[in-house]
Coordinates of C-alpha atoms in Angstrom, one line a residue:
Chain I
D1 CA 15.8 -1.2 3.9
I2 CA 14.9 2.4 3.3
Q3 CA 13.2 4.0 6.2
M4 CA 10.5 6.6 5.6
T5 CA 9.9 9.0 8.4
Q6 CA 6.6 10.7 8.1
S7 CA 5.4 13.8 10.0
P8 CA 3.3 14.9 11.6
A9 CA 1.6 11.8 13.0
S10 CA -1.7 13.7 13.3
L11 CA -3.0 17.0 12.1
S12 CA -6.1 19.1 12.5
A13 CA -7.1 21.7 9.9
S14 CA -9.9 24.1 9.3
L15 CA -11.9 24.0 6.1
G16 CA -10.1 26.0 3.4
E17 CA -6.7 25.7 5.2
T18 CA -3.6 24.6 3.4
V19 CA -2.0 21.5 4.9
S20 CA 1.4 19.9 4.4
I21 CA 2.6 16.4 5.2
E22 CA 6.3 15.5 5.0
C23 CA 8.2 12.3 4.3
L24 CA 12.0 11.9 4.9
A25 CA 13.8 9.0 3.3
S26 CA 16.9 7.4 4.9
E27 CA 18.6 7.7 1.6
D28 CA 18.1 9.3 -1.9
I29 CA 15.0 7.8 -3.5
Y30 CA 15.2 9.7 -6.7
S31 CA 11.6 10.9 -6.7
Y32 CA 10.2 7.3 -6.6
L33 CA 7.7 8.5 -4.1
A34 CA 3.9 8.1 -4.0
W35 CA 1.2 9.4 -1.7
Y36 CA -2.0 7.6 -0.7
Q37 CA -5.2 8.6 1.1
Q38 CA -7.0 6.0 3.2
K39 CA -10.5 6.3 4.6
P40 CA -11.6 4.2 7.6
G41 CA -12.4 0.6 6.5
K42 CA -11.3 1.3 2.9
S43 CA -8.2 0.5 0.8
P44 CA -5.7 3.2 0.1
Q45 CA -6.2 5.5 -2.9
L46 CA -3.3 6.7 -5.0
L47 CA -3.0 10.5 -5.0
I48 CA 0.5 11.3 -6.3
Y49 CA 3.2 9.3 -8.0
A50 CA 6.7 10.1 -9.1
A51 CA 6.8 12.7 -6.3
N52 CA 4.7 15.3 -8.1
R53 CA 2.4 13.6 -10.7
L54 CA -1.3 13.8 -10.0
Q55 CA -3.1 10.5 -10.5
D56 CA -6.1 10.7 -12.8
G57 CA -9.3 11.8 -11.1
V58 CA -7.5 13.3 -8.0
P59 CA -8.5 16.9 -7.3
S60 CA -6.0 19.6 -8.2
R61 CA -5.8 20.9 -4.6
F62 CA -3.5 17.9 -4.0
S63 CA 0.1 18.4 -5.0
G64 CA 3.4 16.8 -4.3
S65 CA 7.0 18.1 -4.3
G66 CA 10.4 17.2 -3.2
S67 CA 13.6 15.4 -4.3
G68 CA 16.4 13.4 -2.9
T69 CA 15.4 12.4 0.6
Q70 CA 12.7 15.1 1.4
Y71 CA 9.2 15.0 0.0
S72 CA 5.9 16.7 0.8
L73 CA 2.2 16.5 0.1
K74 CA 0.2 19.7 0.1
I75 CA -3.6 20.1 0.2
S76 CA -4.5 23.6 -0.9
G77 CA -7.8 24.3 0.7
M78 CA -8.9 21.5 3.1
Q79 CA -12.3 20.0 2.2
P80 CA -14.5 17.8 4.4
E81 CA -13.8 14.8 2.2
D82 CA -10.0 15.1 2.8
E83 CA -10.3 13.7 6.3
G84 CA -8.5 10.4 6.5
D85 CA -5.1 8.8 6.8
Y86 CA -2.2 9.7 4.5
F87 CA 0.8 7.5 3.7
C88 CA 3.9 7.9 1.6
L89 CA 5.5 5.0 -0.2
Q90 CA 9.1 4.8 -1.6
G91 CA 9.8 2.7 -4.7
S92 CA 13.5 3.3 -5.2
K93 CA 14.5 0.0 -3.7
F94 CA 12.9 -3.2 -2.7
P95 CA 11.5 -3.9 -0.2
L96 CA 9.0 -1.1 -0.9
T97 CA 8.4 0.8 2.4
F98 CA 5.7 3.1 3.6
G99 CA 5.7 6.0 6.0
S100 CA 4.0 5.5 9.3
G101 CA 1.0 7.6 8.3
T102 CA -0.6 11.0 9.1
K103 CA -4.2 11.2 10.5
L104 CA -5.8 14.3 9.1
E105 CA -8.9 15.7 10.8
I106 CA -11.1 18.7 10.4
K107 CA -10.8 21.3 13.2
Chain R
Q1 CA -13.3 -2.0 -15.1
V2 CA -10.4 -3.3 -13.0
Q3 CA -11.3 -5.2 -9.9
L4 CA -9.2 -7.2 -7.4
K5 CA -10.9 -9.2 -4.7
E6 CA -9.2 -11.0 -1.8
S7 CA -10.7 -14.1 -0.2
G8 CA -9.6 -16.5 2.5
P9 CA -10.2 -17.6 6.1
G10 CA -10.9 -14.9 8.6
L11 CA -9.4 -16.9 11.5
V12 CA -6.2 -18.9 11.6
Q13 CA -4.7 -20.7 14.5
P14 CA -1.1 -19.9 15.7
S15 CA 1.6 -21.8 13.9
Q16 CA -0.7 -22.7 11.0
T17 CA -0.5 -21.6 7.4
L18 CA -2.5 -18.7 5.8
S19 CA -3.8 -19.1 2.3
L20 CA -5.3 -16.2 0.5
T21 CA -6.6 -15.7 -3.1
C22 CA -6.7 -12.5 -5.1
T23 CA -9.1 -12.8 -8.0
V24 CA -8.4 -10.2 -10.7
S25 CA -10.7 -8.9 -13.5
G26 CA -10.0 -6.2 -16.1
L27 CA -6.3 -6.9 -16.0
S28 CA -4.1 -9.6 -17.6
L29 CA -1.7 -11.2 -15.1
T30 CA 0.8 -11.8 -17.9
S31 CA 1.0 -8.0 -18.5
N32 CA 0.5 -6.7 -15.0
S33 CA 2.2 -7.4 -11.6
V34 CA 0.4 -7.9 -8.4
S35 CA 1.6 -7.3 -4.8
W36 CA 0.3 -8.3 -1.4
I37 CA 0.3 -5.6 1.3
R38 CA -0.9 -5.9 4.9
Q39 CA -2.0 -3.6 7.6
P40 CA -2.3 -4.5 11.3
P41 CA -5.2 -3.0 13.1
G42 CA -4.6 0.7 13.7
K43 CA -1.1 0.6 12.2
G44 CA 0.7 1.3 8.9
L45 CA 1.1 -0.6 5.7
E46 CA 3.7 -3.3 5.1
W47 CA 4.6 -4.5 1.6
M48 CA 4.9 -8.3 1.6
G49 CA 5.9 -9.2 -1.9
V50 CA 5.1 -9.2 -5.6
I51 CA 4.6 -11.6 -8.5
W52 CA 5.8 -10.0 -11.7
S53 CA 4.1 -10.2 -15.0
N54 CA 6.7 -12.7 -16.1
G55 CA 6.0 -14.9 -13.1
G56 CA 9.0 -14.0 -11.1
T57 CA 8.7 -13.1 -7.4
D58 CA 10.2 -10.7 -4.9
Y59 CA 9.6 -10.8 -1.2
N60 CA 10.1 -8.6 1.8
S61 CA 13.2 -10.0 3.5
A62 CA 11.5 -9.6 6.9
I63 CA 9.0 -12.4 6.0
K64 CA 10.7 -14.1 3.0
S65 CA 11.3 -17.4 4.8
R66 CA 7.6 -17.8 5.5
L67 CA 6.0 -16.4 2.4
S68 CA 5.2 -17.7 -1.1
I69 CA 3.3 -15.9 -3.9
S70 CA 2.1 -17.7 -7.0
R71 CA -0.6 -17.4 -9.6
D72 CA -2.9 -19.2 -12.0
T73 CA -3.1 -17.0 -15.1
S74 CA -5.9 -19.1 -16.6
K75 CA -8.1 -18.3 -13.6
S76 CA -6.7 -14.8 -13.2
Q77 CA -5.8 -15.5 -9.6
V78 CA -2.9 -14.7 -7.4
F79 CA -2.2 -16.7 -4.3
L80 CA -0.5 -15.9 -1.0
K81 CA 0.8 -18.6 1.4
M82 CA 2.4 -17.8 4.7
N83 CA 3.4 -20.3 7.3
S84 CA 4.1 -20.3 11.0
L85 CA 1.6 -17.6 11.7
Q86 CA 1.7 -15.7 15.0
T87 CA -0.6 -13.2 16.6
E88 CA 1.5 -10.3 15.1
D89 CA 0.4 -11.5 11.7
T90 CA -3.2 -10.4 12.5
A91 CA -3.9 -7.8 9.8
M92 CA -6.0 -6.7 6.9
Y93 CA -4.4 -8.2 3.8
F94 CA -4.7 -6.4 0.5
C95 CA -3.7 -7.3 -3.0
A96 CA -2.9 -4.5 -5.4
S97 CA -1.8 -4.1 -9.0
L98 CA 1.6 -2.5 -9.5
Y99 CA 1.8 0.7 -11.5
G100 CA 4.9 2.2 -12.9
G101 CA 7.0 -0.6 -11.3
Y102 CA 6.7 0.6 -7.8
T103 CA 3.3 2.0 -6.8
F104 CA -0.2 0.7 -6.7
D105 CA -3.2 2.0 -8.7
Y106 CA -5.9 -0.6 -8.1
W107 CA -6.4 -2.3 -4.7
G108 CA -8.8 -5.0 -3.5
Q109 CA -11.1 -4.3 -0.6
G110 CA -8.9 -6.3 1.8
V111 CA -9.6 -9.4 3.9
M112 CA -9.2 -9.3 7.7
V113 CA -7.2 -12.2 9.1
T114 CA -7.0 -12.9 12.8
V115 CA -4.5 -15.2 14.3
S116 CA -5.9 -16.7 17.4
S117 CA -6.5 -20.0 19.1

């Protein structure tokens, strides 16, 4: 199975700050990478797919980048509503596997 | 408007079988694939398996021997059955529609399943 190592596990950011979250795959996943945001008690919401494509309706302050085994999610200008948990997902091979998650809080 | 909604028992005894239903609206199951994903309390997400639009299935090898996913297209429902439940199967169980072959665009609200005697 492909392992997704996500970092950091937790992060605290000030309003307006730029934040980055990383995912490292155990092998090349050819940009089959998605990012999700999850609020407490809610189901995950798709933010980014194909490593850098913004899902419809997602604010443009979210962006994704990367290739090969290294990928990142950037939030340019932290907003209060961005608090939550963030997960990456690889879709290069089955079983699909998720990163362990990053808890993002406002400082 | 696409909606998925999970239903099933909130409490299952150890060694018993879990049966969950995902009722889908706004999507055709013959054109869209649906996965089950679970999340233990305070932990990350685990993909369990998928039923493809053609009716074929794929399962996570870690639980493949215990898991079965099926569907009733006339009722627009997808079913999960998992046997030999243990306490570590306690989790929120989600169904979600597959997008682009590997990611998920629409999710249900989830159903919490506790395995306990």
